[in-house]
Amino acid sequence: MCGIVGYIGQKSAAGFLIEGLEKLEYRGYDSAGVALLDVEQEPLQIIKHQGKVAATAAAVAAIKPTGTSGIAHTRWATHGEPSDRNAHPHADCRGTIAVVHNGQLTNYQALKKQLTAQGHTFQSDTDTEVLAHLLEDFRKNGDDLVTAVQKTTQVIAGGTFALVAIDAATPDTLVAACMGSPLYIGLADDGLFLASDHRAFRAHTDKSVQLKDGQMAIINADHTYRVVTFDNHQSPHDIQQLKYQLEDIEKGTYATFMEKEIVEQPDVVRRVLDGRSTDDGMVRLGGIETHPEFQSFIKKQLHDVLILGCGTSLYAGETVARFFQEHGYEVQAMDAAEFATSSFQVKPTTLVVPMSQSGTTADLLVAMEKVKAAGAVSFSLVNVPGSKLTSYGTGMYLHAGPETGVASTKAFTAQVLSGALLVLALAQESRLNAPHVAAFTERAKTLSFAIEKILAQSDDYKKIGQSLKDVPRMLYIGRGYGLAVAKEGALKMMEIARIPSLGMSAASMKHGPIALVDSETVVVAICIHDPKVPELYDLTVSNVEQVLARKGRVIIVAEEGDDRVATLGPNGQHPEAVISVPKVHYGILSAITTMIPLQILALAAAEVRGMNVDQPMNLAKSVTVL
Ligand code: GLU
């Protein structure tokens, strides 16, 4: 969370910085700001405002700055309310040094107390501001900016940070440091960039260096740069070629990123499957084939599986866990943060499967440190190439393409399908016969067409979503593969439409949540036939009857050809809408087909309720704080 941008070069910095902030606004949008060095404007110009980047952009445009270096930030507050004065950048007492920061400084209170006692005056409630005052002290004592940042990283050890500092006294240099939050250098002809995500500078270059934890970057106006460790040794780094195109990170003709990303799902499915099966339908995963030690682990040691994720990734993980179970594995899907803070231990025979869109989710990375310390084997499912999560063991990319909408959609689909391939790839090594795997991969290839058929009905689903405009509360119920879909459906509705929504097992509704059912409550029920557990359908249908008997409003997601669901309920009290999705013959694939209409429902409900779909209240994508 929080988006950082820095620029230094020969051109005016303001345009690059604002453009970068706009690209990073998905990371945080409660306030934004820039600090610019302009030789004619002493010492440092800081412009910052509460609210979206647009407010800061307008203020910057009004003063027409010409400075050729600067830093910028779009914030997701952790310490101190969203306000003008808590917006970054934060400056030292003299206003000559400024910093932007992503992360949390655990010892900031003690530092603030100490700095205040020494005579420093604080302007904000943030943890970040201590950085500016620490730098001020080190600089006063004669350290250059690089040394001052190095010493500061020692003082704030234990916290998480990506930070960039600018100093009016050294106008030709920006200094950055990275520990637990992402930071990239952009190498462009127009100048050098620093950013939390390379999207900020993708319009200007496809060359980027990803900083590792414990690395600092020093970028200069003469186009030179250095990467060093916190103790000032040259540090090896690779220049990465960014593969995606600019249109992949732009909305194009769509009103929102979320809608664009929903519509992309047939292509995402094709990309997930592309090159991952042999001619005879067996699964091939590069992350397994190129890792003999992992193959030997599968054959000789693998006993049980632990899937870790947060939010949507956790629900995708629960879906994949069920597929693991179907194939005879002992498995559990756990919230990564809960795992990290529990006494639960992984064994040498446990395969850990972390799942994440961004690969930078702080809760998951902390969990992975615990996994690493235990020496356990992991296989990651991750979307963003080269992200931190990829540094833990082997894995596979989701190939969903950049996901910008804060409410995750296509990444869910990619995670579920990739997870299914992983299960089959593991199982085929020892337990499964070839025809079974081939039948699945054959069916999976038709999934993109099923999704296209669903998307062709979008207008109908949007009307249902619009009918939810004034609904006070919703319940989402499902069983089997429908359970994680119910939770994910409710999450989508809560996060973007802000309708209080609970997702749960249809069975557990009667143990409490049914108390909420009345004629105003909408219950979305996923009523799908699971070929492995046929009774689930009838059981869910009887839970729907219980809702209708209490006059609840019901929306059903069922398979095409299911004529029964529309007639449920006493006379005059039938479901008010039935969403029909194509039959896909595998429970795990139905988790994808049933979820997509629920994404559209949430999108339409949010729009009719006047919500900002891509920037939902209090949220941000890539949750890089604990
Ligand atoms: N802790 C800083 C603040 O509250 C940065 C927050 C973040 O990175 O999300 O301003």
XYZ file of C-alpha atoms and ligand atoms in Angstrom:
636
model
C 0.000 0.000 0.000
C 1.027 3.546 -0.662
C 2.567 4.439 -3.983
C 5.998 6.013 -4.161
C 7.445 7.744 -7.215
C 10.771 9.516 -7.644
C 12.288 11.112 -10.729
C 15.647 12.679 -11.506
C 16.930 13.769 -14.895
C 17.155 16.695 -17.240
C 13.426 17.204 -17.812
C 10.727 18.770 -15.674
C 9.897 16.259 -12.934
C 6.336 17.262 -12.048
C 4.638 15.643 -15.065
C 6.473 12.339 -14.575
C 5.641 12.305 -10.874
C 1.939 13.020 -11.292
C 1.641 10.509 -14.124
C 3.362 7.932 -11.919
C 1.037 8.663 -9.001
C -1.993 8.199 -11.256
C -0.693 4.777 -12.250
C -0.122 3.876 -8.584
C -3.367 5.238 -7.224
C -4.694 1.666 -6.883
C -2.236 1.346 -3.969
C -3.723 4.122 -1.872
C -5.787 7.204 -2.421
C -6.531 9.007 0.806
C -4.050 11.792 0.097
C -1.153 12.549 -2.207
C 1.764 14.902 -2.514
C 4.989 15.830 -4.259
C 8.274 17.440 -3.222
C 10.153 19.153 -6.015
C 13.560 20.662 -6.199
C 13.540 23.826 -8.196
C 16.659 25.927 -8.184
C 14.575 29.064 -8.467
C 12.248 28.044 -5.617
C 14.145 27.718 -2.351
C 14.545 25.301 -0.745
C 12.056 22.521 -1.565
C 8.522 22.834 -2.897
C 6.086 20.512 -1.139
C 2.530 20.333 -2.451
C 0.196 17.857 -0.790
C -3.514 17.377 -0.333
C -6.020 15.080 1.253
C -8.064 13.132 -1.285
C -7.300 11.671 -4.664
C -4.210 12.353 -6.763
C -6.313 14.736 -8.903
C -6.379 17.320 -6.090
C -2.588 17.358 -5.838
C -2.228 17.247 -9.627
C -4.360 20.385 -9.989
C -2.352 22.219 -7.323
C 0.928 21.225 -8.968
C -0.310 22.255 -12.413
C -1.283 25.668 -11.053
C 2.271 26.527 -9.990
C 3.910 25.213 -13.183
C 7.040 23.846 -11.466
C 10.176 23.385 -13.544
C 12.387 21.403 -11.153
C 14.095 18.360 -12.630
C 13.988 16.099 -9.612
C 11.339 15.211 -7.096
C 9.557 12.584 -5.048
C 5.847 11.818 -4.775
C 3.438 9.633 -2.831
C -0.159 8.446 -2.806
C -1.095 7.340 0.684
C -3.005 4.602 2.484
C -2.866 5.801 6.061
C -1.552 3.558 8.797
C -0.539 6.187 11.360
C -2.542 9.388 11.478
C -5.814 10.205 9.768
C -5.945 11.042 6.070
C -5.394 14.808 5.981
C -3.282 17.458 4.283
C -0.711 17.502 7.059
C -0.388 13.720 7.283
C 0.039 13.402 3.523
C 3.553 12.604 2.338
C 6.198 13.911 1.586
C 7.295 14.810 5.110
C 10.048 17.357 5.671
C 12.658 18.044 8.343
C 12.517 21.174 10.532
C 14.222 23.355 7.935
C 12.193 22.105 5.005
C 15.271 21.117 3.037
C 15.015 17.323 3.290
C 11.865 15.416 2.401
C 10.901 11.731 2.465
C 8.179 9.481 1.133
C 7.636 6.128 2.773
C 5.673 2.933 2.336
C 5.404 0.670 5.370
C 5.260 1.030 9.128
C 7.927 2.066 11.621
C 7.396 0.041 14.753
C 9.612 2.164 17.014
C 8.480 5.572 15.765
C 6.926 6.663 19.063
C 10.158 6.329 20.999
C 12.072 8.022 18.193
C 9.565 10.859 18.008
C 9.828 11.427 21.749
C 13.590 11.470 21.589
C 13.710 13.792 18.549
C 11.149 16.144 20.101
C 13.234 16.302 23.283
C 16.204 17.244 21.115
C 14.247 20.193 19.732
C 12.689 18.854 16.537
C 9.211 20.085 15.674
C 6.780 17.572 14.192
C 4.059 18.626 11.781
C 2.167 15.356 11.396
C 0.877 12.316 13.280
C 2.603 9.860 10.960
C 5.325 7.388 11.753
C 7.061 8.479 8.550
C 7.997 11.960 9.727
C 10.669 10.637 12.099
C 12.657 9.693 8.996
C 12.977 13.310 7.895
C 14.172 14.416 11.337
C 16.610 11.528 11.676
C 18.092 12.437 8.303
C 18.299 16.060 9.411
C 20.354 15.083 12.466
C 22.743 12.860 10.543
C 23.186 15.524 7.876
C 23.854 18.184 10.531
C 26.579 15.979 11.930
C 28.317 15.978 8.575
C 27.087 12.769 6.953
C 26.296 12.860 3.258
C 22.749 11.891 2.228
C 23.670 8.292 1.414
C 25.332 7.771 4.791
C 22.451 9.549 6.532
C 19.950 7.147 4.923
C 22.183 4.194 5.770
C 22.335 5.241 9.421
C 18.592 5.869 9.452
C 17.927 2.312 8.275
C 19.826 1.062 11.348
C 17.724 3.197 13.674
C 14.413 2.012 12.226
C 15.425 -1.658 12.040
C 12.416 -3.865 12.775
C 10.055 -1.691 10.759
C 9.044 -2.177 7.148
C 9.871 0.444 4.617
C 10.473 1.534 1.114
C 11.634 5.110 1.357
C 12.986 7.786 -0.927
C 14.753 10.908 0.317
C 15.475 14.177 -1.412
C 17.754 16.914 -0.082
C 17.975 20.459 -1.446
C 21.667 20.471 -0.582
C 22.356 17.568 -2.974
C 19.995 18.326 -5.855
C 21.564 15.820 -8.218
C 20.756 12.713 -6.195
C 17.802 10.761 -4.818
C 18.457 8.052 -2.242
C 16.157 5.085 -1.614
C 16.128 2.155 0.786
C 14.041 -0.979 0.869
C 13.019 -3.441 3.583
C 9.767 -5.358 3.332
C 8.049 -3.034 0.862
C 8.539 -3.093 -2.908
C 10.692 -0.583 -4.781
C 11.898 -0.495 -8.377
C 14.354 1.654 -10.316
C 13.245 2.647 -13.828
C 16.005 3.206 -16.388
C 14.566 5.567 -19.007
C 16.160 7.776 -21.651
C 14.269 10.674 -20.089
C 15.843 10.133 -16.679
C 15.838 7.692 -13.782
C 12.803 6.723 -11.734
C 12.078 5.066 -8.410
C 8.633 3.573 -7.791
C 6.667 1.071 -5.719
C 5.545 -0.563 -8.955
C 7.112 -0.314 -12.413
C 3.740 0.684 -13.847
C 4.595 4.192 -12.647
C 7.309 4.500 -15.297
C 6.278 1.852 -17.856
C 5.268 4.595 -20.335
C 8.910 5.720 -20.414
C 10.897 2.502 -20.231
C 10.661 -1.264 -20.124
C 13.901 -1.561 -18.127
C 13.677 -1.912 -14.405
C 15.724 -3.036 -11.410
C 13.865 -4.517 -8.470
C 15.473 -3.672 -5.146
C 15.804 -6.458 -2.635
C 15.352 -6.143 1.100
C 18.449 -4.558 2.563
C 19.365 -2.715 -0.617
C 19.624 0.999 -1.267
C 19.540 2.824 -4.583
C 21.299 6.066 -5.358
C 20.081 7.598 -8.606
C 21.690 10.637 -10.135
C 20.783 13.440 -12.519
C 23.626 12.413 -14.863
C 21.812 9.109 -15.444
C 24.151 7.011 -13.291
C 22.925 4.871 -10.427
C 24.257 2.553 -7.751
C 22.737 -0.259 -5.742
C 24.386 -0.812 -2.363
C 23.691 -2.678 0.846
C 22.715 -0.905 4.064
C 26.376 -1.150 5.056
C 27.506 0.493 1.820
C 28.818 -2.388 -0.246
C 28.047 -2.643 -3.950
C 25.160 -5.050 -4.282
C 24.397 -7.249 -7.304
C 21.182 -6.503 -9.178
C 19.546 -7.512 -12.443
C 17.980 -5.311 -15.067
C 14.585 -6.781 -15.801
C 12.823 -6.341 -19.136
C 9.152 -5.547 -18.487
C 7.041 -7.689 -20.778
C 3.591 -6.111 -20.518
C 2.392 -3.307 -22.758
C 1.036 0.068 -21.812
C -2.520 -0.849 -22.851
C -2.426 -3.681 -20.296
C -2.340 -1.107 -17.517
C -4.835 1.320 -19.029
C -8.609 1.231 -18.838
C -9.071 1.637 -22.572
C -12.759 1.968 -23.427
C -13.983 0.547 -20.102
C -15.461 2.719 -17.395
C -13.529 0.888 -14.697
C -10.508 -1.377 -14.380
C -12.716 -3.884 -12.592
C -15.006 -4.238 -15.585
C -12.046 -4.520 -17.973
C -10.530 -7.217 -15.809
C -13.793 -9.164 -15.549
C -14.062 -9.143 -19.336
C -10.461 -10.334 -19.722
C -11.179 -13.636 -17.966
C -11.596 -15.871 -21.033
C -8.131 -14.759 -22.165
C -6.733 -15.269 -18.683
C -7.979 -18.864 -18.729
C -6.320 -19.436 -22.103
C -3.041 -18.019 -20.805
C -3.127 -20.150 -17.640
C -3.541 -23.276 -19.747
C -1.198 -22.272 -22.542
C 1.755 -24.646 -22.814
C 0.886 -26.417 -19.592
C -0.300 -29.723 -20.966
C 1.218 -32.342 -23.249
C -0.432 -33.580 -26.438
C -1.909 -36.464 -24.498
C -3.392 -34.111 -21.915
C -0.958 -34.528 -19.025
C -0.136 -31.415 -17.004
C 3.305 -29.841 -17.432
C 4.513 -27.176 -15.070
C 7.905 -25.594 -15.633
C 8.181 -24.863 -11.907
C 8.183 -28.622 -11.291
C 9.973 -29.903 -14.373
C 12.991 -27.660 -13.912
C 13.343 -28.460 -10.203
C 14.567 -32.039 -9.692
C 14.776 -31.542 -5.925
C 11.086 -30.581 -5.902
C 10.214 -33.655 -7.974
C 12.047 -35.834 -5.526
C 10.184 -34.144 -2.640
C 6.864 -34.951 -4.345
C 7.814 -38.571 -4.857
C 9.492 -39.292 -1.557
C 8.270 -36.917 1.117
C 5.074 -35.056 0.289
C 2.444 -35.986 2.817
C 0.204 -32.983 3.364
C -0.469 -29.529 1.956
C -0.899 -26.125 3.572
C -2.334 -23.367 1.387
C -1.753 -19.804 2.572
C -3.473 -16.662 1.321
C -5.361 -13.525 2.330
C -8.716 -12.186 1.166
C -9.641 -13.299 -2.334
C -6.489 -15.415 -2.563
C -7.547 -17.294 0.562
C -10.939 -18.058 -0.972
C -9.238 -19.221 -4.157
C -7.014 -21.295 -1.867
C -10.014 -22.862 -0.110
C -11.347 -23.832 -3.518
C -8.047 -25.419 -4.483
C -7.893 -27.166 -1.081
C -11.115 -28.980 -1.883
C -9.610 -30.204 -5.144
C -6.539 -31.425 -3.251
C -8.895 -33.335 -0.922
C -10.646 -34.925 -3.878
C -7.279 -36.281 -4.897
C -6.569 -37.820 -1.543
C -4.356 -35.166 0.012
C -4.475 -34.077 3.597
C -4.810 -30.320 3.164
C -5.816 -27.110 4.797
C -6.153 -23.551 3.574
C -5.266 -20.951 6.186
C -5.299 -17.197 6.460
C -1.609 -16.315 6.147
C -1.742 -13.801 8.997
C -3.330 -16.349 11.332
C -0.742 -18.937 10.391
C 2.087 -16.462 10.983
C 0.869 -15.673 14.484
C -0.135 -19.183 15.562
C 1.761 -22.091 17.040
C 0.893 -24.121 13.942
C 4.113 -25.654 12.608
C 4.838 -26.978 9.159
C 6.584 -30.327 8.876
C 9.338 -31.370 6.450
C 6.656 -33.440 4.693
C 4.327 -30.468 4.232
C 4.080 -28.694 0.912
C 3.228 -25.017 1.496
C 1.326 -23.321 -1.332
C 1.250 -19.544 -0.871
C -1.187 -17.751 -3.174
C -1.089 -14.039 -3.972
C -1.887 -11.705 -6.845
C 0.740 -9.106 -5.988
C 3.344 -11.334 -4.379
C 3.941 -8.511 -1.901
C 1.147 -9.060 0.647
C 2.849 -8.363 3.971
C 0.852 -10.931 5.965
C 1.796 -13.628 3.487
C 5.461 -12.662 3.385
C 5.688 -12.843 7.170
C 4.074 -16.281 7.000
C 6.619 -17.330 4.370
C 9.484 -16.304 6.648
C 8.075 -18.744 9.195
C 7.833 -21.418 6.501
C 11.409 -20.720 5.442
C 12.668 -20.877 9.022
C 11.017 -24.294 9.353
C 12.842 -25.433 6.212
C 9.574 -26.460 4.546
C 9.127 -26.791 0.792
C 6.862 -24.317 -1.001
C 5.312 -23.826 -4.404
C 3.909 -20.327 -4.990
C 1.001 -19.253 -7.147
C 1.673 -15.606 -7.917
C 0.698 -13.099 -10.562
C 3.332 -10.363 -10.488
C 6.575 -11.587 -12.062
C 9.655 -11.169 -9.899
C 7.664 -10.083 -6.842
C 8.967 -10.938 -3.383
C 6.930 -14.125 -3.098
C 8.819 -15.601 -6.051
C 11.988 -15.622 -3.977
C 10.643 -18.474 -1.827
C 11.141 -21.761 -3.629
C 9.580 -22.703 -6.919
C 6.111 -21.927 -8.237
C 3.995 -20.893 -11.179
C 2.840 -17.586 -12.574
C -0.869 -16.885 -12.860
C -0.478 -15.039 -16.179
C -3.528 -12.936 -15.341
C -1.758 -9.774 -16.554
C -1.615 -6.604 -14.437
C -4.640 -6.367 -12.143
C -5.399 -2.779 -11.149
C -8.985 -2.897 -9.862
C -8.764 -3.033 -6.080
C -11.447 -5.730 -6.037
C -9.644 -8.774 -7.402
C -11.482 -10.637 -10.182
C -9.330 -12.216 -12.870
C -6.679 -13.182 -10.320
C -9.281 -15.339 -8.512
C -10.032 -17.203 -11.725
C -6.343 -17.627 -12.511
C -5.542 -18.827 -8.998
C -8.296 -21.450 -8.967
C -7.365 -22.807 -12.381
C -3.620 -22.729 -11.704
C -4.232 -24.450 -8.376
C -6.169 -27.190 -10.162
C -3.243 -27.723 -12.533
C -0.862 -27.929 -9.597
C -2.997 -30.579 -7.903
C -3.062 -32.648 -11.076
C 0.643 -32.179 -11.718
C 1.432 -33.466 -8.233
C -1.093 -36.248 -8.323
C -0.121 -37.524 -11.759
C 3.387 -38.226 -10.453
C 2.096 -41.026 -8.310
C -1.583 -41.392 -7.826
C -3.570 -40.649 -10.945
C -4.061 -42.423 -14.174
C -3.503 -40.445 -17.356
C -7.074 -40.489 -18.699
C -8.336 -38.663 -15.640
C -5.851 -35.807 -16.031
C -6.417 -35.654 -19.774
C -10.191 -35.464 -19.275
C -9.756 -32.524 -16.929
C -7.353 -30.578 -19.148
C -9.679 -31.191 -22.109
C -12.634 -29.833 -20.155
C -10.586 -26.909 -18.828
C -9.912 -25.863 -22.414
C -13.636 -25.261 -22.883
C -13.807 -23.056 -19.780
C -12.946 -19.902 -21.707
C -15.994 -20.476 -23.946
C -18.215 -21.008 -20.918
C -16.975 -17.703 -19.506
C -17.607 -15.942 -22.816
C -21.181 -17.231 -22.661
C -21.532 -15.869 -19.124
C -20.117 -12.494 -20.131
C -22.599 -12.322 -23.017
C -25.331 -12.218 -20.320
C -23.667 -9.340 -18.476
C -26.487 -6.891 -19.132
C -28.994 -9.218 -17.455
C -26.719 -9.685 -14.446
C -26.171 -5.942 -14.255
C -29.933 -5.413 -13.996
C -30.040 -7.828 -11.079
C -27.128 -5.970 -9.498
C -28.902 -2.634 -9.976
C -31.980 -4.038 -8.196
C -29.798 -4.287 -5.067
C -29.425 -0.506 -4.826
C -31.156 -0.075 -1.465
C -30.663 -3.508 0.019
C -29.589 -3.220 3.673
C -27.847 -6.597 3.981
C -27.025 -9.719 2.050
C -26.161 -13.313 2.784
C -24.293 -15.502 0.319
C -24.684 -19.225 0.858
C -23.146 -22.275 -0.757
C -21.801 -25.718 0.001
C -18.857 -27.644 -1.325
C -17.192 -25.579 -4.023
C -20.004 -23.055 -3.543
C -18.780 -22.198 -0.046
C -15.643 -20.280 -1.032
C -17.634 -18.691 -3.870
C -20.215 -17.505 -1.332
C -17.460 -15.931 0.764
C -15.798 -14.333 -2.247
C -19.154 -13.110 -3.598
C -19.930 -11.434 -0.275
C -16.449 -9.932 -0.135
C -16.891 -8.361 -3.594
C -20.251 -6.891 -2.599
C -18.892 -5.482 0.657
C -15.729 -4.030 -0.713
C -17.069 -2.165 -3.695
C -20.825 -1.715 -3.117
C -20.514 -1.366 0.676
C -23.585 -3.519 1.296
C -23.005 -5.481 4.526
C -22.707 -9.050 3.255
C -21.874 -12.364 4.858
C -20.631 -15.352 2.939
C -21.067 -18.733 4.596
C -21.844 -22.362 4.303
C -25.550 -22.797 3.477
C -25.557 -25.312 6.318
C -24.287 -22.864 8.913
C -26.888 -20.208 8.078
C -29.375 -21.884 10.387
C -26.900 -21.681 13.255
C -27.166 -17.917 13.476
C -27.180 -15.756 10.365
C -30.727 -16.814 9.442
C -31.748 -14.370 12.196
C -31.018 -11.627 9.653
C -33.429 -12.964 7.044
C -36.529 -10.850 6.441
C -38.252 -9.364 3.405
C -35.462 -6.808 2.943
C -32.577 -9.265 3.099
C -31.209 -10.643 -0.143
C -29.761 -14.150 -0.072
C -27.584 -15.264 -2.963
C -27.475 -19.059 -3.154
C -25.019 -21.076 -5.236
C -26.939 -24.219 -6.216
C -24.636 -26.323 -8.356
C -24.500 -30.080 -8.882
C -21.191 -31.417 -7.646
C -20.577 -34.698 -9.503
C -18.541 -35.982 -6.537
C -21.071 -35.098 -3.825
C -24.570 -35.162 -5.384
C -26.401 -34.520 -2.096
C -24.952 -31.012 -1.814
C -27.408 -29.670 -4.363
C -30.531 -30.899 -2.532
C -29.186 -29.747 0.791
C -28.540 -26.238 -0.538
C -31.960 -26.136 -2.165
C -33.585 -26.919 1.167
C -31.632 -24.053 2.756
C -33.061 -21.799 0.055
C -36.546 -23.015 1.004
C -35.801 -21.969 4.589
C -35.014 -18.464 3.389
C -38.092 -18.233 1.167
C -40.284 -19.456 4.022
C -39.096 -16.384 5.939
C -39.863 -14.085 3.020
C -36.206 -13.468 2.181
C -35.388 -12.220 -1.310
C -33.438 -14.901 -3.156
C -31.060 -14.829 -6.110
C -29.898 -18.219 -7.309
C -26.837 -19.154 -9.282
C -27.532 -22.504 -10.945
C -26.557 -24.508 -13.991
C -28.218 -24.157 -17.372
C -31.152 -26.532 -17.703
C -31.970 -26.452 -13.983
C -35.721 -25.756 -14.055
C -36.252 -26.622 -10.439
C -34.651 -23.634 -8.717
C -37.030 -21.039 -10.184
C -40.024 -22.827 -8.682
C -38.695 -23.109 -5.123
C -40.624 -21.546 -2.285
C -44.273 -21.241 -1.316
C -46.708 -19.663 -3.770
C -45.808 -16.103 -4.609
C -42.498 -16.413 -2.796
C -40.169 -17.763 -5.468
C -36.569 -16.673 -6.078
C -36.610 -13.262 -7.728
C -33.749 -14.053 -10.081
C -31.993 -17.109 -11.403
C -28.546 -16.775 -12.958
C -27.772 -19.750 -15.202
C -24.183 -20.677 -15.948
C -22.962 -23.346 -18.378
C -22.261 -26.830 -16.990
C -18.537 -27.423 -16.646
C -18.638 -30.934 -15.120
C -15.961 -30.318 -12.490
C -16.725 -28.770 -9.141
C -13.553 -26.704 -9.193
C -14.340 -25.227 -12.598
C -17.854 -24.360 -11.417
C -16.231 -22.198 -8.725
C -15.035 -20.004 -11.581
C -18.229 -19.963 -13.624
C -20.409 -19.222 -10.603
C -18.101 -16.492 -9.325
C -18.055 -14.393 -12.479
C -21.766 -13.397 -12.379
C -21.260 -12.438 -8.727
C -18.399 -10.131 -9.751
C -20.756 -8.479 -12.244
C -23.515 -8.243 -9.635
C -21.198 -6.424 -7.222
C -19.925 -4.130 -9.964
C -23.450 -3.122 -11.015
C -24.623 -2.685 -7.416
C -21.609 -0.470 -6.683
C -22.206 1.651 -9.766
C -25.898 2.164 -9.049
C -25.010 3.108 -5.476
C -22.604 5.738 -6.793
C -19.458 4.095 -5.439
C -15.964 4.490 -6.855
C -15.513 0.930 -8.076
C -11.757 1.010 -8.624
C -10.986 2.907 -5.443
C -13.300 1.530 -2.777
C -13.428 3.278 0.565
C -10.681 2.452 3.079
C -9.127 -0.139 0.805
C -6.096 -0.386 -1.411
C -4.609 -3.123 -3.528
C -1.404 -4.961 -2.581
C -1.708 -4.910 1.188
C 1.920 -4.303 2.125
C 1.281 -3.494 5.779
C 0.537 -5.893 8.633
N 2.995 4.573 7.667
C 2.895 5.541 6.639
C 1.683 6.449 6.847
O 0.778 6.171 7.548
C 2.840 4.877 5.268
C 1.666 3.929 5.155
C 1.707 2.861 4.063
O 2.695 2.546 3.466
O 0.646 2.248 3.812
O 1.611 7.484 6.306
